[in-house]
XYZ file of C-alpha atoms in Angstrom:
422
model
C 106.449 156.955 162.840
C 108.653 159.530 160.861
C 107.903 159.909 157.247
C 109.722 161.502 154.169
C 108.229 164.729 152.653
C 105.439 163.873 150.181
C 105.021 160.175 151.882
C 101.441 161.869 153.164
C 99.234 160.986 150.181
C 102.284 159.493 147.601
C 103.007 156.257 150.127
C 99.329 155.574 149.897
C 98.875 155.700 145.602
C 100.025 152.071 145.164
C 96.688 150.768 147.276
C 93.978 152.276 149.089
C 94.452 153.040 152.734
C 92.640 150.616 155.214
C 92.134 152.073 157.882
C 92.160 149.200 160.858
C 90.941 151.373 164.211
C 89.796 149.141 167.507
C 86.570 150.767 166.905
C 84.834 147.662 167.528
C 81.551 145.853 164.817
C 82.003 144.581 161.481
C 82.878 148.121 159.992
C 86.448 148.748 158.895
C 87.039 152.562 157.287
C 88.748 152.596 154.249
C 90.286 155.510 152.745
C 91.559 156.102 149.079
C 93.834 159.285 149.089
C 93.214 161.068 145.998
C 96.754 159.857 142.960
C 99.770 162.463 144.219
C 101.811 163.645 141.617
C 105.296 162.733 142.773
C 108.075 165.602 143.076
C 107.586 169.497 144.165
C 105.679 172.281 143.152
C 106.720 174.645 140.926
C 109.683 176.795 142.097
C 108.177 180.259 141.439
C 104.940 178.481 143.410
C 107.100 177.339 146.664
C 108.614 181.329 146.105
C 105.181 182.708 146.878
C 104.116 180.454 149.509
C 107.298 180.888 151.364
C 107.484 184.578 150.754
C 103.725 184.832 152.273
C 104.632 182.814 155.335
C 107.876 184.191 155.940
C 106.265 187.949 156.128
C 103.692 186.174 158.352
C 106.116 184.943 160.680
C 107.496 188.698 160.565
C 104.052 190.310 161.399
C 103.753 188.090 163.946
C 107.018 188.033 166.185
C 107.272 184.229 165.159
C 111.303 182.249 164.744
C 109.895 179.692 162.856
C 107.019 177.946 160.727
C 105.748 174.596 159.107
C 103.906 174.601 155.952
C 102.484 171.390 154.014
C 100.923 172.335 150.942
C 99.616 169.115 148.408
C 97.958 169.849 145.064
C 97.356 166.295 143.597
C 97.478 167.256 140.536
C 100.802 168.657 140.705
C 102.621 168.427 143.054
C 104.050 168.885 146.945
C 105.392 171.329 148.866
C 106.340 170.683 152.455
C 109.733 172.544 154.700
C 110.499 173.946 157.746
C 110.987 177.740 158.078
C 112.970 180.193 160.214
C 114.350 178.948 163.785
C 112.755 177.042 166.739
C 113.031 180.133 168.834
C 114.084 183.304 168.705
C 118.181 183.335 169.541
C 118.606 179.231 168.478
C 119.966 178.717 165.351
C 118.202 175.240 165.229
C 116.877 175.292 161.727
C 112.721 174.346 161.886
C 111.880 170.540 160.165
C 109.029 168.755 159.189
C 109.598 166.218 161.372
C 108.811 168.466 163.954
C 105.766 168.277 166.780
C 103.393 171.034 167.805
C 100.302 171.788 169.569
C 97.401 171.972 166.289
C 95.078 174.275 168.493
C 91.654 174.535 167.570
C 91.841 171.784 164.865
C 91.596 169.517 167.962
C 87.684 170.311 167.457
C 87.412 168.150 164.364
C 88.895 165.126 166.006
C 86.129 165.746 168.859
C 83.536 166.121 166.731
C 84.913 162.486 164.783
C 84.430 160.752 167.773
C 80.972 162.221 168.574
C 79.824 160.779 164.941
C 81.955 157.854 165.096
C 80.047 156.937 168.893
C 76.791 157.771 167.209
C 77.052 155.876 164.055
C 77.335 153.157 166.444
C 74.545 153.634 168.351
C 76.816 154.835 171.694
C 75.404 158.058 171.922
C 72.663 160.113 170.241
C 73.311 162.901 168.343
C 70.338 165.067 169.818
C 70.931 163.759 173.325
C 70.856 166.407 176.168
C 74.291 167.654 177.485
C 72.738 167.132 181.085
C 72.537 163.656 180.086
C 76.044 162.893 180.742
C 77.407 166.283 182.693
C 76.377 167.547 185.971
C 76.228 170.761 187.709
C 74.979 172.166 183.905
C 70.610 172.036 184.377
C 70.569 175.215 182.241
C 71.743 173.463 179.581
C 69.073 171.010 179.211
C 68.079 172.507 175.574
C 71.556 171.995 174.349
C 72.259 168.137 172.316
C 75.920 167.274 171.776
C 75.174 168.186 168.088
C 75.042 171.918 168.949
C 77.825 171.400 170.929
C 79.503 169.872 167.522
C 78.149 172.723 165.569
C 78.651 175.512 167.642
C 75.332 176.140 168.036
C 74.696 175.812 171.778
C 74.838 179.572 172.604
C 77.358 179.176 175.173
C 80.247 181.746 175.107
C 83.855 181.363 175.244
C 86.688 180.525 178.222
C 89.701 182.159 176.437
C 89.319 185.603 177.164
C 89.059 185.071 180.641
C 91.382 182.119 180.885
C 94.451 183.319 178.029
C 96.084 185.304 181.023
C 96.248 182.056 183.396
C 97.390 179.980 180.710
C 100.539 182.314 179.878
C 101.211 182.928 183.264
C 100.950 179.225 184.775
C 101.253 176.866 182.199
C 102.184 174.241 184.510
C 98.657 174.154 185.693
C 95.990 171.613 185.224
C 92.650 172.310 184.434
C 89.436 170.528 185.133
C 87.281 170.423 181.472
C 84.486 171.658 183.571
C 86.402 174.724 185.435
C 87.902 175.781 182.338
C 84.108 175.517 180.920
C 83.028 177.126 183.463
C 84.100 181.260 182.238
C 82.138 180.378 178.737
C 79.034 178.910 180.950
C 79.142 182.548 182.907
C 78.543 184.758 179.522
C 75.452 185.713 178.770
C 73.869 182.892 176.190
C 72.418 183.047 172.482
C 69.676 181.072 172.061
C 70.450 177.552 170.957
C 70.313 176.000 167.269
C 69.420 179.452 165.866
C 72.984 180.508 164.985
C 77.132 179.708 165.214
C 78.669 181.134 167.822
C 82.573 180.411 168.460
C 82.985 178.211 172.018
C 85.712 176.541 173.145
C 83.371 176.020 176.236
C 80.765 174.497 174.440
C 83.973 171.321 172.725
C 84.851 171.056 176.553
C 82.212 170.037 177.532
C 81.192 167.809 174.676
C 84.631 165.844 175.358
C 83.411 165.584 178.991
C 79.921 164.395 177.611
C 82.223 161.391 175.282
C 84.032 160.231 178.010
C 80.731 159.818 180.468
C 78.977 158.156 177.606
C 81.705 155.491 177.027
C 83.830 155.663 180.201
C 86.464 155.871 178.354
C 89.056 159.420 178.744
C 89.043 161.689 176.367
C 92.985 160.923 174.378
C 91.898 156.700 174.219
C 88.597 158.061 172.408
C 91.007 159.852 169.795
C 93.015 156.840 169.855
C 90.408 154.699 169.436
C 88.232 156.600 166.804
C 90.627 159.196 164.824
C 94.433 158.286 164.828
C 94.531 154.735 164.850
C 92.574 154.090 161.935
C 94.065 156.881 160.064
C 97.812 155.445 160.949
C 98.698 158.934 162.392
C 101.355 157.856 165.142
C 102.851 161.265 165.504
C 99.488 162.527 166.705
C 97.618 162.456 169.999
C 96.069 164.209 173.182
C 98.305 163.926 175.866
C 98.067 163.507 179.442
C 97.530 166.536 181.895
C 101.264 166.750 183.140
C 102.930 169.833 181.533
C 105.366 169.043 178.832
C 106.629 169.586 175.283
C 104.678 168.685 172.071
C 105.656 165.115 171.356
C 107.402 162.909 169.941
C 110.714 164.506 170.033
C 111.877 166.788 168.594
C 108.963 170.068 169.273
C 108.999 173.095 167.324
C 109.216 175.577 170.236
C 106.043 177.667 170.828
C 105.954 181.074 172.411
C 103.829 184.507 173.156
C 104.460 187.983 173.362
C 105.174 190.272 176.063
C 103.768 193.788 176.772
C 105.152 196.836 177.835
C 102.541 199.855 178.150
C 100.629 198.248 176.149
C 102.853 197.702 172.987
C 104.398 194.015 171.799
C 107.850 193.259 172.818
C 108.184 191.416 169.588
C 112.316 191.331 170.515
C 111.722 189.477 173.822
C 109.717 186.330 173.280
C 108.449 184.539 176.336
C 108.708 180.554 175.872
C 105.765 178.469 176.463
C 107.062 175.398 174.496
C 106.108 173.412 177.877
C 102.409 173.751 178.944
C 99.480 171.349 179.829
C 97.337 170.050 177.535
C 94.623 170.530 179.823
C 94.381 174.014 178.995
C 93.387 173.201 175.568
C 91.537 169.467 176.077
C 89.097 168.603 173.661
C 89.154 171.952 172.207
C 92.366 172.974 171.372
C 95.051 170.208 173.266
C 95.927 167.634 170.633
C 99.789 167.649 169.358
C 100.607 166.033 166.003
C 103.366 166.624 163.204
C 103.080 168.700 159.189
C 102.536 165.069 157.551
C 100.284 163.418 160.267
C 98.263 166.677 160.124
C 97.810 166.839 156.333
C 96.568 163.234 156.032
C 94.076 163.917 158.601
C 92.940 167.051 156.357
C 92.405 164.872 153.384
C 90.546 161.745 155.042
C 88.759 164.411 157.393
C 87.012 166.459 154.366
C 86.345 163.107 152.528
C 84.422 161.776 156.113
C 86.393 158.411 155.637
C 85.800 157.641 159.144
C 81.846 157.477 159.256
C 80.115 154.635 159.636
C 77.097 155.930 158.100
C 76.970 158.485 155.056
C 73.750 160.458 156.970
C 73.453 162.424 158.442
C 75.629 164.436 156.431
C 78.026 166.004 158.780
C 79.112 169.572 157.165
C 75.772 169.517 155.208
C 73.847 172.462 157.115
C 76.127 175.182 157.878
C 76.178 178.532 158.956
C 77.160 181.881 158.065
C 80.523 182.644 160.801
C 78.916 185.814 161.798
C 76.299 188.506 161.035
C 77.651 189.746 157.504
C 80.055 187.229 157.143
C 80.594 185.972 153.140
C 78.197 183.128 152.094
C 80.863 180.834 151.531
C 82.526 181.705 154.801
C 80.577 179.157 157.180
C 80.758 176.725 160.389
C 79.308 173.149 161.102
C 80.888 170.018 162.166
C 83.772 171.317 164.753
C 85.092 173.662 161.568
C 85.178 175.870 158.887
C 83.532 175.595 155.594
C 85.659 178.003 153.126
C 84.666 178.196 149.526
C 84.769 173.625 149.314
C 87.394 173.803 151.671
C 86.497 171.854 154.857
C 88.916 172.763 157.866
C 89.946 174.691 161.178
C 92.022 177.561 162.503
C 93.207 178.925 166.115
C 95.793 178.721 168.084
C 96.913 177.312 171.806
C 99.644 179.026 173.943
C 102.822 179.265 171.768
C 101.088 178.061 168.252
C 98.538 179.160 165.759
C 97.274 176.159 163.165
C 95.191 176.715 160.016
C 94.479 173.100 158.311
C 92.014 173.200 155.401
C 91.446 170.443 152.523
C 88.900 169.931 149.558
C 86.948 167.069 149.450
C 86.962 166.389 145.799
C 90.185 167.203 144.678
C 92.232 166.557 147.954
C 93.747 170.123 148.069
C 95.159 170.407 151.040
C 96.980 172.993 152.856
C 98.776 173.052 156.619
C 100.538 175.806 158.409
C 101.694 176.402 161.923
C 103.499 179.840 163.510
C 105.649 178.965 166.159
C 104.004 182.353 168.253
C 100.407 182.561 169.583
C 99.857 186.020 170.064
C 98.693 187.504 166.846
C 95.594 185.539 167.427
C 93.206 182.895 165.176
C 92.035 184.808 162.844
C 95.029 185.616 162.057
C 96.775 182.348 161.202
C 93.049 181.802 159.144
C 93.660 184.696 156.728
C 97.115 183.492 156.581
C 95.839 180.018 155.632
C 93.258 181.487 153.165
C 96.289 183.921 151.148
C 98.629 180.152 150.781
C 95.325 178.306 149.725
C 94.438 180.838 146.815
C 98.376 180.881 145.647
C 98.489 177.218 145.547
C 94.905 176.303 144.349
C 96.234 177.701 140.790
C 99.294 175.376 140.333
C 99.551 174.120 136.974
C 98.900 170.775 136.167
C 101.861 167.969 136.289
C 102.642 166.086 132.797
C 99.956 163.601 131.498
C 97.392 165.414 134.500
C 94.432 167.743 134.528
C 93.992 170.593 136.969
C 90.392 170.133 138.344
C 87.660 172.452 138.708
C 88.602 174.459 141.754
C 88.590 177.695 142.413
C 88.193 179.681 145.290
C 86.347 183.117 145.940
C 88.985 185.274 146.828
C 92.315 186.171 145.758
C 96.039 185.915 147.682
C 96.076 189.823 147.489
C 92.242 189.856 149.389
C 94.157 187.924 152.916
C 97.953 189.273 152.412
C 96.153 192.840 153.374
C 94.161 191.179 156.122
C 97.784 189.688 157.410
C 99.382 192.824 157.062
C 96.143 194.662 158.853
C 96.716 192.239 161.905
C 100.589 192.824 162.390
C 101.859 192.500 166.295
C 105.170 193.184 165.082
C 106.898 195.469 162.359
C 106.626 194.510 159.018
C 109.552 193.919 156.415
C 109.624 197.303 154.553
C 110.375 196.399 150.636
């Protein structure tokens, strides 16, 4: 269902959002989307943003870009940038589908707590309760799979070149798993470690628990009940991001080893098997920002305990305190979200909790790489978190522990492609 810029939290002001999923009980989720101020951001606001993401799309050989940026207390900001490919003239617009990457984790992770809260599953419940072939793994609960604490390493360096190459192709979860499963492993619940391997497998686990697939659990659990009709995991068969009409995604060439940022290959159609229930789901700007804000308030648990995001952990060895992972995603400063990318798009989706905050972006151009499209994320988020206030409003408490300047230089520092000089 197609919705006018600013309909993601403003349509929802009048009345609190009840959320009406097949999930089954007496419990109904109900969601009250924190009062939108009506009307844009501040020009000179929408300057900066735009100005950040267009040199992003520049550092990053992408045509084109979606942004969604709401500040309750002030205002909206939410366009289309660039082209949907390099050499079409088709302007980008909101209305636009694309793959959301890594984000997909969240939505796993819902229906792990959602199946849980129910009594379904158990969240400390061996892996090798519900997947074969995997007796190693007997240590290892679907929580740490959740959490990222399972120790199991990652598929994508391995698999990245396959994916580009044959996009048509369709993976088995467990295959796919299977080049994470081979790395040497960290020892379980001691620390995060970054696994697409370890959210295959856990979507493998959901469907064995309920026999149910994998896209009628987020059906069932995460986009029903939140009314997002422009979003889903699709079906193995290669194709476009859907509905109609798809940004177009795309990758890089190389030639001895340097970017042929002129000569973009097009991956727009791909399988969503590649990505699964770590990286395959497709959705639009709006649908994608209202799952931000319901997803940091938890509006689809059953139960308030345990507290998803409540125990997290540092990213890395010397990461920042307030850089930390739990729950399928990122914990920046009290922004609760995700960031990575999929074959021919990177997503960054982050939202605050108390304020509803929220920013999306998308590049139209995979190869600069996660944490790329995560520092670009970070520099929009710490623009935008300082909009003034609207008439008759208060800007809340918020602040974030870093500055736009801190992540422009990281964006810069991870150009593929030449920068804009000036």
């Amino acid at each position: 269902m197609r919705r006018r810029a600013g309909a993601l939290i403003v349509g929802a002001i009048a009345a609190a959002l009840v959320l009406s999923g097949c999930s089954g009980g007496d419990f109904t989720p109900t969601f009250s989307p924190k009062p939108q101020v009506e009307g844009s951001l501040p020009s000179e606001v929408q300057d900066q943003l735009k100005g950040a993401v267009q040199r992003a799309m520049a550092a990053s050989g992408s045509s084109g870009a979606l942004l969604g940026v709401w500040a309750p207390w002030s205002g909206s900001y939410v366009t289309g940038l660039g082209t949907v490919a390099a050499g079409d003239k088709t302007p980008v617009s909101t209305d636009m589908s694309f793959r959301i990457g890594d984000v997909t984790r969240l939505m796993t992770c819902d229906v792990l707590y959602a199946l849980a809260d129910r009594g379904t599953v158990k969240l400390d419940a061996s892996i090798t309760e519900y997947v074969s072939g995997v007796p190693d793994l007997q240590d290892v609960t679907l929580l740490d799979l959740c959490n990222g604490t399972s120790g199991i390493g990652s598929s994508a360096a391995i698999a990245t070149p396959m994916w580009l190459n044959n996009p048509d192709r369709q993976w088995d979860p467990k295959e796919l798993a299977s080049y994470g499963l081979a790395q040497n492993r960290t020892p379980a619940h001691t620390g995060y470690r970054d696994s697409d391997a370890g959210y295959l497998l856990l979507g493998q686990a959901l469907e064995r628990a309920t026999g149910q697939t994998a896209s009628q659990l987020i059906r069932q659990y995460v986009t029903a009940p939140l009314g997002l009709d422009a979003t889903s995991l699709p079906g193995p068969k290669a194709a476009a991001p859907s509905p109609e009409p798809a940004l177009n995604g795309s990758y890089l060439p190389q030639v001895d080893g340097a970017y042929q940022c002129a000569k973009p290959i097009d991956i727009t159609v791909s399988s969503s098997s590649n990505g699964y229930t770590d990286s395959g789901v497709v959705s639009t700007i709006k649908d994608l920002g209202r799952y931000m804000q319901a997803e940091a308030a938890q509006a689809l648990r059953e139960k308030k305990t345990p507290k998803r995001f409540g125990s997290p952990l540092r990213v890395a060895d010397g990461a920042p305190s307030w850089y930390q992972a739990t729950g399928g995603g990122y914990l920046v400063g009290s922004m609760i979200g995700q960031h990575g990318g999929t074959p021919g798009y990177l997503t960054a989706a982050y939202s605050d909790p108390t304020s509803g905050f929220t920013v999306v972006v998308v590049l139209n151009d995979s190869t600069a790489g996660s944490a790329f499209i995560g520092d670009l994320a970070f520099e929009l988020s710490a623009i935008a978190s300082k909009v003034p206030a609207g008439k008759g409003r208060t800007a809340p408490d918020f602040a974030l522990p870093f500055t736009p300047e801190d992540y422009a230089k990281a964006v810069d520092g991870a150009a593929v492609c030449p920068l804009p000089q000036g």
